[in-house]
Amino acid sequence: MNGNPSSTNWLKTVKQFSGIKPSDKGIPPIERNGTLIFDDIEKAYEFNSYFASQSNLDDIETDYLSNLNNAVNNLNEIELNKTEIKDALNVFNPSKASGFEQL
């Protein structure tokens, strides 16, 4: 090796001395209800099921209509003048990509 080894060469050397073998075996088996899953498609479904369950909200008791009415009342209280609108529009940079709100 020369006096300035690249990080890739350095890692290869360390792995050779440590006995670590490179592997590309993908996702290791995962456990579902006490059973190991080895099939990649089944693992994908299991991950999808898990992450989908994380986004389920317990919102049965939520009163959406009252929340909507509160939002409408708040919007009705906003008063703008031409200068405020012009100042707000001047903040946007038309040469930049739009964000998630397409602004």
PDB file of N, CA and C in Angstrom:
ATOM      1  N   MET A   1       0.843  -1.190   0.000  1.00  0.00           N
ATOM      2  CA  MET A   1       0.000   0.000   0.000  1.00  0.00           C
ATOM      3  C   MET A   1       0.878   1.239   0.000  1.00  0.00           C
ATOM      4  N   ASN A   2       0.383   2.268  -0.675  1.00  0.00           N
ATOM      5  CA  ASN A   2       1.156   3.501  -0.683  1.00  0.00           C
ATOM      6  C   ASN A   2       0.886   4.295   0.592  1.00  0.00           C
ATOM      7  N   GLY A   3       1.477   5.463   0.707  1.00  0.00           N
ATOM      8  CA  GLY A   3       1.356   6.266   1.920  1.00  0.00           C
ATOM      9  C   GLY A   3       0.002   6.906   2.112  1.00  0.00           C
ATOM     10  N   ASN A   4      -0.875   6.904   1.095  1.00  0.00           N
ATOM     11  CA  ASN A   4      -2.171   7.556   1.190  1.00  0.00           C
ATOM     12  C   ASN A   4      -3.257   6.610   0.666  1.00  0.00           C
ATOM     13  N   PRO A   5      -3.593   5.575   1.428  1.00  0.00           N
ATOM     14  CA  PRO A   5      -4.563   4.595   0.935  1.00  0.00           C
ATOM     15  C   PRO A   5      -5.979   5.177   0.917  1.00  0.00           C
ATOM     16  N   SER A   6      -6.753   4.744  -0.072  1.00  0.00           N
ATOM     17  CA  SER A   6      -8.148   5.186  -0.109  1.00  0.00           C
ATOM     18  C   SER A   6      -8.925   4.458   0.982  1.00  0.00           C
ATOM     19  N   SER A   7     -10.073   4.992   1.334  1.00  0.00           N
ATOM     20  CA  SER A   7     -10.872   4.363   2.389  1.00  0.00           C
ATOM     21  C   SER A   7     -11.338   2.980   1.962  1.00  0.00           C
ATOM     22  N   THR A   8     -11.604   2.788   0.666  1.00  0.00           N
ATOM     23  CA  THR A   8     -12.025   1.476   0.178  1.00  0.00           C
ATOM     24  C   THR A   8     -10.918   0.452   0.365  1.00  0.00           C
ATOM     25  N   ASN A   9      -9.692   0.807  -0.019  1.00  0.00           N
ATOM     26  CA  ASN A   9      -8.566  -0.115   0.158  1.00  0.00           C
ATOM     27  C   ASN A   9      -8.314  -0.388   1.632  1.00  0.00           C
ATOM     28  N   TRP A  10      -8.458   0.630   2.448  1.00  0.00           N
ATOM     29  CA  TRP A  10      -8.228   0.465   3.882  1.00  0.00           C
ATOM     30  C   TRP A  10      -9.241  -0.512   4.458  1.00  0.00           C
ATOM     31  N   LEU A  11     -10.530  -0.361   4.071  1.00  0.00           N
ATOM     32  CA  LEU A  11     -11.555  -1.279   4.573  1.00  0.00           C
ATOM     33  C   LEU A  11     -11.311  -2.705   4.096  1.00  0.00           C
ATOM     34  N   LYS A  12     -10.890  -2.867   2.840  1.00  0.00           N
ATOM     35  CA  LYS A  12     -10.582  -4.205   2.334  1.00  0.00           C
ATOM     36  C   LYS A  12      -9.472  -4.844   3.156  1.00  0.00           C
ATOM     37  N   THR A  13      -8.443  -4.059   3.470  1.00  0.00           N
ATOM     38  CA  THR A  13      -7.321  -4.569   4.260  1.00  0.00           C
ATOM     39  C   THR A  13      -7.779  -4.969   5.655  1.00  0.00           C
ATOM     40  N   VAL A  14      -8.579  -4.130   6.282  1.00  0.00           N
ATOM     41  CA  VAL A  14      -9.090  -4.439   7.626  1.00  0.00           C
ATOM     42  C   VAL A  14      -9.918  -5.714   7.593  1.00  0.00           C
ATOM     43  N   LYS A  15     -10.780  -5.858   6.583  1.00  0.00           N
ATOM     44  CA  LYS A  15     -11.616  -7.057   6.481  1.00  0.00           C
ATOM     45  C   LYS A  15     -10.770  -8.308   6.271  1.00  0.00           C
ATOM     46  N   GLN A  16      -9.680  -8.195   5.492  1.00  0.00           N
ATOM     47  CA  GLN A  16      -8.804  -9.340   5.274  1.00  0.00           C
ATOM     48  C   GLN A  16      -8.161  -9.784   6.583  1.00  0.00           C
ATOM     49  N   PHE A  17      -7.685  -8.828   7.361  1.00  0.00           N
ATOM     50  CA  PHE A  17      -7.025  -9.171   8.625  1.00  0.00           C
ATOM     51  C   PHE A  17      -8.020  -9.645   9.678  1.00  0.00           C
ATOM     52  N   SER A  18      -9.235  -9.121   9.635  1.00  0.00           N
ATOM     53  CA  SER A  18     -10.213  -9.483  10.667  1.00  0.00           C
ATOM     54  C   SER A  18     -10.953 -10.766  10.334  1.00  0.00           C
ATOM     55  N   GLY A  19     -10.877 -11.202   9.086  1.00  0.00           N
ATOM     56  CA  GLY A  19     -11.567 -12.424   8.699  1.00  0.00           C
ATOM     57  C   GLY A  19     -13.023 -12.196   8.338  1.00  0.00           C
ATOM     58  N   ILE A  20     -13.464 -10.949   8.281  1.00  0.00           N
ATOM     59  CA  ILE A  20     -14.845 -10.647   7.917  1.00  0.00           C
ATOM     60  C   ILE A  20     -15.006 -10.865   6.417  1.00  0.00           C
ATOM     61  N   LYS A  21     -15.979 -11.662   6.057  1.00  0.00           N
ATOM     62  CA  LYS A  21     -16.229 -11.939   4.649  1.00  0.00           C
ATOM     63  C   LYS A  21     -17.328 -11.001   4.142  1.00  0.00           C
ATOM     64  N   PRO A  22     -17.123 -10.404   2.968  1.00  0.00           N
ATOM     65  CA  PRO A  22     -18.182  -9.555   2.418  1.00  0.00           C
ATOM     66  C   PRO A  22     -19.389 -10.402   2.045  1.00  0.00           C
ATOM     67  N   SER A  23     -20.562  -9.870   2.278  1.00  0.00           N
ATOM     68  CA  SER A  23     -21.768 -10.609   1.932  1.00  0.00           C
ATOM     69  C   SER A  23     -22.839  -9.647   1.439  1.00  0.00           C
ATOM     70  N   ASP A  24     -23.635 -10.146   0.535  1.00  0.00           N
ATOM     71  CA  ASP A  24     -24.759  -9.380   0.022  1.00  0.00           C
ATOM     72  C   ASP A  24     -25.960 -10.311   0.041  1.00  0.00           C
ATOM     73  N   LYS A  25     -26.406 -10.621   1.229  1.00  0.00           N
ATOM     74  CA  LYS A  25     -27.489 -11.576   1.386  1.00  0.00           C
ATOM     75  C   LYS A  25     -28.843 -10.892   1.509  1.00  0.00           C
ATOM     76  N   GLY A  26     -28.893  -9.580   1.381  1.00  0.00           N
ATOM     77  CA  GLY A  26     -30.170  -8.887   1.473  1.00  0.00           C
ATOM     78  C   GLY A  26     -30.635  -8.754   2.910  1.00  0.00           C
ATOM     79  N   ILE A  27     -31.926  -8.681   3.050  1.00  0.00           N
ATOM     80  CA  ILE A  27     -32.531  -8.514   4.375  1.00  0.00           C
ATOM     81  C   ILE A  27     -32.508  -9.855   5.096  1.00  0.00           C
ATOM     82  N   PRO A  28     -31.999  -9.894   6.316  1.00  0.00           N
ATOM     83  CA  PRO A  28     -31.986 -11.158   7.058  1.00  0.00           C
ATOM     84  C   PRO A  28     -33.416 -11.581   7.390  1.00  0.00           C
ATOM     85  N   PRO A  29     -33.609 -12.828   7.797  1.00  0.00           N
ATOM     86  CA  PRO A  29     -34.960 -13.272   8.132  1.00  0.00           C
ATOM     87  C   PRO A  29     -35.551 -12.422   9.255  1.00  0.00           C
ATOM     88  N   ILE A  30     -36.864 -12.243   9.205  1.00  0.00           N
ATOM     89  CA  ILE A  30     -37.550 -11.509  10.269  1.00  0.00           C
ATOM     90  C   ILE A  30     -38.561 -12.437  10.923  1.00  0.00           C
ATOM     91  N   GLU A  31     -38.932 -12.116  12.140  1.00  0.00           N
ATOM     92  CA  GLU A  31     -39.835 -12.966  12.901  1.00  0.00           C
ATOM     93  C   GLU A  31     -41.236 -12.379  12.903  1.00  0.00           C
ATOM     94  N   ARG A  32     -42.223 -13.251  12.635  1.00  0.00           N
ATOM     95  CA  ARG A  32     -43.627 -12.865  12.707  1.00  0.00           C
ATOM     96  C   ARG A  32     -44.357 -13.947  13.492  1.00  0.00           C
ATOM     97  N   ASN A  33     -44.906 -13.555  14.621  1.00  0.00           N
ATOM     98  CA  ASN A  33     -45.660 -14.486  15.475  1.00  0.00           C
ATOM     99  C   ASN A  33     -44.866 -15.754  15.787  1.00  0.00           C
ATOM    100  N   GLY A  34     -43.590 -15.594  16.084  1.00  0.00           N
ATOM    101  CA  GLY A  34     -42.752 -16.719  16.467  1.00  0.00           C
ATOM    102  C   GLY A  34     -42.212 -17.529  15.303  1.00  0.00           C
ATOM    103  N   THR A  35     -42.514 -17.134  14.063  1.00  0.00           N
ATOM    104  CA  THR A  35     -42.052 -17.850  12.879  1.00  0.00           C
ATOM    105  C   THR A  35     -41.114 -16.957  12.081  1.00  0.00           C
ATOM    106  N   LEU A  36     -40.001 -17.536  11.623  1.00  0.00           N
ATOM    107  CA  LEU A  36     -39.059 -16.775  10.806  1.00  0.00           C
ATOM    108  C   LEU A  36     -39.533 -16.722   9.362  1.00  0.00           C
ATOM    109  N   ILE A  37     -39.419 -15.539   8.765  1.00  0.00           N
ATOM    110  CA  ILE A  37     -39.789 -15.337   7.364  1.00  0.00           C
ATOM    111  C   ILE A  37     -38.500 -15.157   6.570  1.00  0.00           C
ATOM    112  N   PHE A  38     -38.307 -16.000   5.555  1.00  0.00           N
ATOM    113  CA  PHE A  38     -37.102 -15.949   4.727  1.00  0.00           C
ATOM    114  C   PHE A  38     -37.372 -15.372   3.339  1.00  0.00           C
ATOM    115  N   ASP A  39     -38.589 -15.529   2.832  1.00  0.00           N
ATOM    116  CA  ASP A  39     -38.935 -15.078   1.487  1.00  0.00           C
ATOM    117  C   ASP A  39     -38.982 -13.551   1.424  1.00  0.00           C
ATOM    118  N   ASP A  40     -38.289 -12.970   0.428  1.00  0.00           N
ATOM    119  CA  ASP A  40     -38.222 -11.507   0.316  1.00  0.00           C
ATOM    120  C   ASP A  40     -39.595 -10.875   0.114  1.00  0.00           C
ATOM    121  N   ILE A  41     -40.471 -11.522  -0.654  1.00  0.00           N
ATOM    122  CA  ILE A  41     -41.813 -10.974  -0.888  1.00  0.00           C
ATOM    123  C   ILE A  41     -42.607 -10.968   0.415  1.00  0.00           C
ATOM    124  N   GLU A  42     -42.548 -12.051   1.158  1.00  0.00           N
ATOM    125  CA  GLU A  42     -43.250 -12.110   2.446  1.00  0.00           C
ATOM    126  C   GLU A  42     -42.694 -11.072   3.415  1.00  0.00           C
ATOM    127  N   LYS A  43     -41.364 -10.884   3.398  1.00  0.00           N
ATOM    128  CA  LYS A  43     -40.763  -9.859   4.268  1.00  0.00           C
ATOM    129  C   LYS A  43     -41.261  -8.475   3.868  1.00  0.00           C
ATOM    130  N   ALA A  44     -41.373  -8.230   2.562  1.00  0.00           N
ATOM    131  CA  ALA A  44     -41.873  -6.932   2.091  1.00  0.00           C
ATOM    132  C   ALA A  44     -43.299  -6.708   2.567  1.00  0.00           C
ATOM    133  N   TYR A  45     -44.147  -7.731   2.459  1.00  0.00           N
ATOM    134  CA  TYR A  45     -45.525  -7.600   2.939  1.00  0.00           C
ATOM    135  C   TYR A  45     -45.562  -7.350   4.442  1.00  0.00           C
ATOM    136  N   GLU A  46     -44.695  -8.031   5.165  1.00  0.00           N
ATOM    137  CA  GLU A  46     -44.666  -7.857   6.624  1.00  0.00           C
ATOM    138  C   GLU A  46     -44.229  -6.442   6.997  1.00  0.00           C
ATOM    139  N   PHE A  47     -43.183  -5.937   6.330  1.00  0.00           N
ATOM    140  CA  PHE A  47     -42.761  -4.554   6.588  1.00  0.00           C
ATOM    141  C   PHE A  47     -43.875  -3.577   6.227  1.00  0.00           C
ATOM    142  N   ASN A  48     -44.533  -3.804   5.083  1.00  0.00           N
ATOM    143  CA  ASN A  48     -45.623  -2.926   4.668  1.00  0.00           C
ATOM    144  C   ASN A  48     -46.747  -2.939   5.702  1.00  0.00           C
ATOM    145  N   SER A  49     -47.101  -4.110   6.162  1.00  0.00           N
ATOM    146  CA  SER A  49     -48.156  -4.229   7.169  1.00  0.00           C
ATOM    147  C   SER A  49     -47.777  -3.499   8.449  1.00  0.00           C
ATOM    148  N   TYR A  50     -46.532  -3.669   8.871  1.00  0.00           N
ATOM    149  CA  TYR A  50     -46.070  -3.010  10.095  1.00  0.00           C
ATOM    150  C   TYR A  50     -46.140  -1.488   9.962  1.00  0.00           C
ATOM    151  N   PHE A  51     -45.567  -0.952   8.877  1.00  0.00           N
ATOM    152  CA  PHE A  51     -45.528   0.504   8.739  1.00  0.00           C
ATOM    153  C   PHE A  51     -46.917   1.083   8.480  1.00  0.00           C
ATOM    154  N   ALA A  52     -47.784   0.337   7.788  1.00  0.00           N
ATOM    155  CA  ALA A  52     -49.157   0.806   7.591  1.00  0.00           C
ATOM    156  C   ALA A  52     -49.879   0.871   8.931  1.00  0.00           C
ATOM    157  N   SER A  53     -49.623  -0.087   9.809  1.00  0.00           N
ATOM    158  CA  SER A  53     -50.287  -0.072  11.121  1.00  0.00           C
ATOM    159  C   SER A  53     -49.796   1.087  11.977  1.00  0.00           C
ATOM    160  N   GLN A  54     -48.577   1.550  11.725  1.00  0.00           N
ATOM    161  CA  GLN A  54     -48.053   2.678  12.496  1.00  0.00           C
ATOM    162  C   GLN A  54     -48.757   3.978  12.138  1.00  0.00           C
ATOM    163  N   SER A  55     -49.335   4.045  10.945  1.00  0.00           N
ATOM    164  CA  SER A  55     -49.986   5.285  10.527  1.00  0.00           C
ATOM    165  C   SER A  55     -51.482   5.290  10.795  1.00  0.00           C
ATOM    166  N   ASN A  56     -52.018   4.216  11.360  1.00  0.00           N
ATOM    167  CA  ASN A  56     -53.433   4.196  11.716  1.00  0.00           C
ATOM    168  C   ASN A  56     -53.634   4.965  13.009  1.00  0.00           C
ATOM    169  N   LEU A  57     -54.498   5.964  12.948  1.00  0.00           N
ATOM    170  CA  LEU A  57     -54.748   6.797  14.113  1.00  0.00           C
ATOM    171  C   LEU A  57     -56.057   6.402  14.768  1.00  0.00           C
ATOM    172  N   ASP A  58     -56.078   6.443  16.074  1.00  0.00           N
ATOM    173  CA  ASP A  58     -57.305   6.186  16.811  1.00  0.00           C
ATOM    174  C   ASP A  58     -58.068   7.506  16.895  1.00  0.00           C
ATOM    175  N   ASP A  59     -58.824   7.793  15.838  1.00  0.00           N
ATOM    176  CA  ASP A  59     -59.515   9.079  15.775  1.00  0.00           C
ATOM    177  C   ASP A  59     -61.033   8.921  15.703  1.00  0.00           C
ATOM    178  N   ILE A  60     -61.535   7.825  16.243  1.00  0.00           N
ATOM    179  CA  ILE A  60     -62.976   7.576  16.221  1.00  0.00           C
ATOM    180  C   ILE A  60     -63.730   8.676  16.965  1.00  0.00           C
ATOM    181  N   GLU A  61     -63.166   9.146  18.052  1.00  0.00           N
ATOM    182  CA  GLU A  61     -63.833  10.155  18.876  1.00  0.00           C
ATOM    183  C   GLU A  61     -63.634  11.583  18.365  1.00  0.00           C
ATOM    184  N   THR A  62     -62.887  11.762  17.298  1.00  0.00           N
ATOM    185  CA  THR A  62     -62.591  13.102  16.798  1.00  0.00           C
ATOM    186  C   THR A  62     -63.825  13.704  16.140  1.00  0.00           C
ATOM    187  N   ASP A  63     -64.113  14.936  16.501  1.00  0.00           N
ATOM    188  CA  ASP A  63     -65.247  15.658  15.925  1.00  0.00           C
ATOM    189  C   ASP A  63     -64.717  16.557  14.811  1.00  0.00           C
ATOM    190  N   TYR A  64     -64.679  16.007  13.596  1.00  0.00           N
ATOM    191  CA  TYR A  64     -64.109  16.740  12.471  1.00  0.00           C
ATOM    192  C   TYR A  64     -64.909  17.988  12.126  1.00  0.00           C
ATOM    193  N   LEU A  65     -66.237  17.928  12.272  1.00  0.00           N
ATOM    194  CA  LEU A  65     -67.071  19.060  11.896  1.00  0.00           C
ATOM    195  C   LEU A  65     -66.781  20.280  12.758  1.00  0.00           C
ATOM    196  N   SER A  66     -66.601  20.074  14.076  1.00  0.00           N
ATOM    197  CA  SER A  66     -66.302  21.226  14.928  1.00  0.00           C
ATOM    198  C   SER A  66     -64.911  21.782  14.612  1.00  0.00           C
ATOM    199  N   ASN A  67     -63.971  20.897  14.294  1.00  0.00           N
ATOM    200  CA  ASN A  67     -62.639  21.373  13.903  1.00  0.00           C
ATOM    201  C   ASN A  67     -62.713  22.194  12.623  1.00  0.00           C
ATOM    202  N   LEU A  68     -63.536  21.760  11.676  1.00  0.00           N
ATOM    203  CA  LEU A  68     -63.699  22.487  10.427  1.00  0.00           C
ATOM    204  C   LEU A  68     -64.338  23.849  10.677  1.00  0.00           C
ATOM    205  N   ASN A  69     -65.365  23.876  11.527  1.00  0.00           N
ATOM    206  CA  ASN A  69     -66.019  25.148  11.840  1.00  0.00           C
ATOM    207  C   ASN A  69     -65.047  26.118  12.502  1.00  0.00           C
ATOM    208  N   ASN A  70     -64.201  25.618  13.391  1.00  0.00           N
ATOM    209  CA  ASN A  70     -63.203  26.482  14.036  1.00  0.00           C
ATOM    210  C   ASN A  70     -62.228  27.046  13.008  1.00  0.00           C
ATOM    211  N   ALA A  71     -61.818  26.225  12.052  1.00  0.00           N
ATOM    212  CA  ALA A  71     -60.882  26.687  11.028  1.00  0.00           C
ATOM    213  C   ALA A  71     -61.520  27.762  10.156  1.00  0.00           C
ATOM    214  N   VAL A  72     -62.781  27.561   9.780  1.00  0.00           N
ATOM    215  CA  VAL A  72     -63.477  28.550   8.953  1.00  0.00           C
ATOM    216  C   VAL A  72     -63.614  29.857   9.710  1.00  0.00           C
ATOM    217  N   ASN A  73     -63.956  29.779  10.995  1.00  0.00           N
ATOM    218  CA  ASN A  73     -64.081  31.000  11.794  1.00  0.00           C
ATOM    219  C   ASN A  73     -62.753  31.741  11.873  1.00  0.00           C
ATOM    220  N   ASN A  74     -61.669  31.000  12.038  1.00  0.00           N
ATOM    221  CA  ASN A  74     -60.349  31.634  12.099  1.00  0.00           C
ATOM    222  C   ASN A  74     -59.984  32.287  10.770  1.00  0.00           C
ATOM    223  N   LEU A  75     -60.313  31.630   9.666  1.00  0.00           N
ATOM    224  CA  LEU A  75     -60.012  32.202   8.353  1.00  0.00           C
ATOM    225  C   LEU A  75     -60.817  33.470   8.098  1.00  0.00           C
ATOM    226  N   ASN A  76     -62.053  33.494   8.592  1.00  0.00           N
ATOM    227  CA  ASN A  76     -62.894  34.678   8.391  1.00  0.00           C
ATOM    228  C   ASN A  76     -62.375  35.889   9.152  1.00  0.00           C
ATOM    229  N   GLU A  77     -61.569  35.663  10.175  1.00  0.00           N
ATOM    230  CA  GLU A  77     -61.055  36.768  10.985  1.00  0.00           C
ATOM    231  C   GLU A  77     -59.802  37.408  10.381  1.00  0.00           C
ATOM    232  N   ILE A  78     -59.227  36.796   9.361  1.00  0.00           N
ATOM    233  CA  ILE A  78     -57.997  37.317   8.760  1.00  0.00           C
ATOM    234  C   ILE A  78     -58.337  38.469   7.819  1.00  0.00           C
ATOM    235  N   GLU A  79     -57.644  39.561   8.005  1.00  0.00           N
ATOM    236  CA  GLU A  79     -57.816  40.718   7.125  1.00  0.00           C
ATOM    237  C   GLU A  79     -56.469  41.044   6.484  1.00  0.00           C
ATOM    238  N   LEU A  80     -56.472  41.171   5.174  1.00  0.00           N
ATOM    239  CA  LEU A  80     -55.250  41.484   4.438  1.00  0.00           C
ATOM    240  C   LEU A  80     -55.452  42.756   3.627  1.00  0.00           C
ATOM    241  N   ASN A  81     -54.349  43.467   3.417  1.00  0.00           N
ATOM    242  CA  ASN A  81     -54.409  44.614   2.517  1.00  0.00           C
ATOM    243  C   ASN A  81     -53.473  44.353   1.336  1.00  0.00           C
ATOM    244  N   LYS A  82     -53.520  45.198   0.335  1.00  0.00           N
ATOM    245  CA  LYS A  82     -52.733  44.999  -0.882  1.00  0.00           C
ATOM    246  C   LYS A  82     -51.238  44.934  -0.602  1.00  0.00           C
ATOM    247  N   THR A  83     -50.757  45.749   0.320  1.00  0.00           N
ATOM    248  CA  THR A  83     -49.326  45.772   0.629  1.00  0.00           C
ATOM    249  C   THR A  83     -48.879  44.442   1.222  1.00  0.00           C
ATOM    250  N   GLU A  84     -49.681  43.874   2.129  1.00  0.00           N
ATOM    251  CA  GLU A  84     -49.330  42.588   2.741  1.00  0.00           C
ATOM    252  C   GLU A  84     -49.281  41.478   1.689  1.00  0.00           C
ATOM    253  N   ILE A  85     -50.237  41.497   0.777  1.00  0.00           N
ATOM    254  CA  ILE A  85     -50.262  40.481  -0.276  1.00  0.00           C
ATOM    255  C   ILE A  85     -49.053  40.639  -1.195  1.00  0.00           C
ATOM    256  N   LYS A  86     -48.752  41.876  -1.566  1.00  0.00           N
ATOM    257  CA  LYS A  86     -47.603  42.136  -2.437  1.00  0.00           C
ATOM    258  C   LYS A  86     -46.307  41.697  -1.759  1.00  0.00           C
ATOM    259  N   ASP A  87     -46.150  42.024  -0.467  1.00  0.00           N
ATOM    260  CA  ASP A  87     -44.950  41.622   0.277  1.00  0.00           C
ATOM    261  C   ASP A  87     -44.823  40.102   0.336  1.00  0.00           C
ATOM    262  N   ALA A  88     -45.953  39.418   0.544  1.00  0.00           N
ATOM    263  CA  ALA A  88     -45.929  37.955   0.618  1.00  0.00           C
ATOM    264  C   ALA A  88     -45.522  37.355  -0.726  1.00  0.00           C
ATOM    265  N   LEU A  89     -46.033  37.908  -1.815  1.00  0.00           N
ATOM    266  CA  LEU A  89     -45.688  37.392  -3.145  1.00  0.00           C
ATOM    267  C   LEU A  89     -44.238  37.671  -3.509  1.00  0.00           C
ATOM    268  N   ASN A  90     -43.681  38.755  -3.014  1.00  0.00           N
ATOM    269  CA  ASN A  90     -42.285  39.086  -3.308  1.00  0.00           C
ATOM    270  C   ASN A  90     -41.302  38.137  -2.631  1.00  0.00           C
ATOM    271  N   VAL A  91     -41.764  37.420  -1.620  1.00  0.00           N
ATOM    272  CA  VAL A  91     -40.906  36.462  -0.913  1.00  0.00           C
ATOM    273  C   VAL A  91     -40.597  35.259  -1.805  1.00  0.00           C
ATOM    274  N   PHE A  92     -41.532  34.882  -2.676  1.00  0.00           N
ATOM    275  CA  PHE A  92     -41.353  33.705  -3.520  1.00  0.00           C
ATOM    276  C   PHE A  92     -40.311  33.955  -4.595  1.00  0.00           C
ATOM    277  N   ASN A  93     -39.493  32.952  -4.815  1.00  0.00           N
ATOM    278  CA  ASN A  93     -38.457  33.012  -5.841  1.00  0.00           C
ATOM    279  C   ASN A  93     -38.924  32.153  -7.021  1.00  0.00           C
ATOM    280  N   PRO A  94     -39.325  32.770  -8.139  1.00  0.00           N
ATOM    281  CA  PRO A  94     -39.866  31.994  -9.261  1.00  0.00           C
ATOM    282  C   PRO A  94     -38.843  31.075  -9.929  1.00  0.00           C
ATOM    283  N   SER A  95     -37.560  31.256  -9.653  1.00  0.00           N
ATOM    284  CA  SER A  95     -36.551  30.392 -10.271  1.00  0.00           C
ATOM    285  C   SER A  95     -36.319  29.111  -9.477  1.00  0.00           C
ATOM    286  N   LYS A  96     -36.919  29.006  -8.294  1.00  0.00           N
ATOM    287  CA  LYS A  96     -36.753  27.803  -7.476  1.00  0.00           C
ATOM    288  C   LYS A  96     -37.896  26.830  -7.742  1.00  0.00           C
ATOM    289  N   ALA A  97     -37.643  25.572  -7.491  1.00  0.00           N
ATOM    290  CA  ALA A  97     -38.665  24.547  -7.675  1.00  0.00           C
ATOM    291  C   ALA A  97     -39.779  24.739  -6.660  1.00  0.00           C
ATOM    292  N   SER A  98     -40.982  24.343  -7.059  1.00  0.00           N
ATOM    293  CA  SER A  98     -42.113  24.472  -6.146  1.00  0.00           C
ATOM    294  C   SER A  98     -42.029  23.392  -5.076  1.00  0.00           C
ATOM    295  N   GLY A  99     -42.631  23.668  -3.952  1.00  0.00           N
ATOM    296  CA  GLY A  99     -42.654  22.717  -2.849  1.00  0.00           C
ATOM    297  C   GLY A  99     -43.894  21.855  -2.908  1.00  0.00           C
ATOM    298  N   PHE A 100     -44.208  21.202  -1.794  1.00  0.00           N
ATOM    299  CA  PHE A 100     -45.341  20.297  -1.765  1.00  0.00           C
ATOM    300  C   PHE A 100     -46.666  21.026  -1.951  1.00  0.00           C
ATOM    301  N   GLU A 101     -46.704  22.315  -1.687  1.00  0.00           N
ATOM    302  CA  GLU A 101     -47.928  23.090  -1.885  1.00  0.00           C
ATOM    303  C   GLU A 101     -47.976  23.706  -3.278  1.00  0.00           C
ATOM    304  N   GLN A 102     -47.003  23.362  -4.120  1.00  0.00           N
ATOM    305  CA  GLN A 102     -46.913  23.870  -5.486  1.00  0.00           C
ATOM    306  C   GLN A 102     -46.772  25.386  -5.539  1.00  0.00           C
ATOM    307  N   LEU A 103     -46.116  25.976  -4.535  1.00  0.00           N
ATOM    308  CA  LEU A 103     -45.874  27.419  -4.506  1.00  0.00           C
ATOM    309  C   LEU A 103     -44.477  27.725  -5.007  1.00  0.00           C
TER     310      LEU A 103
END
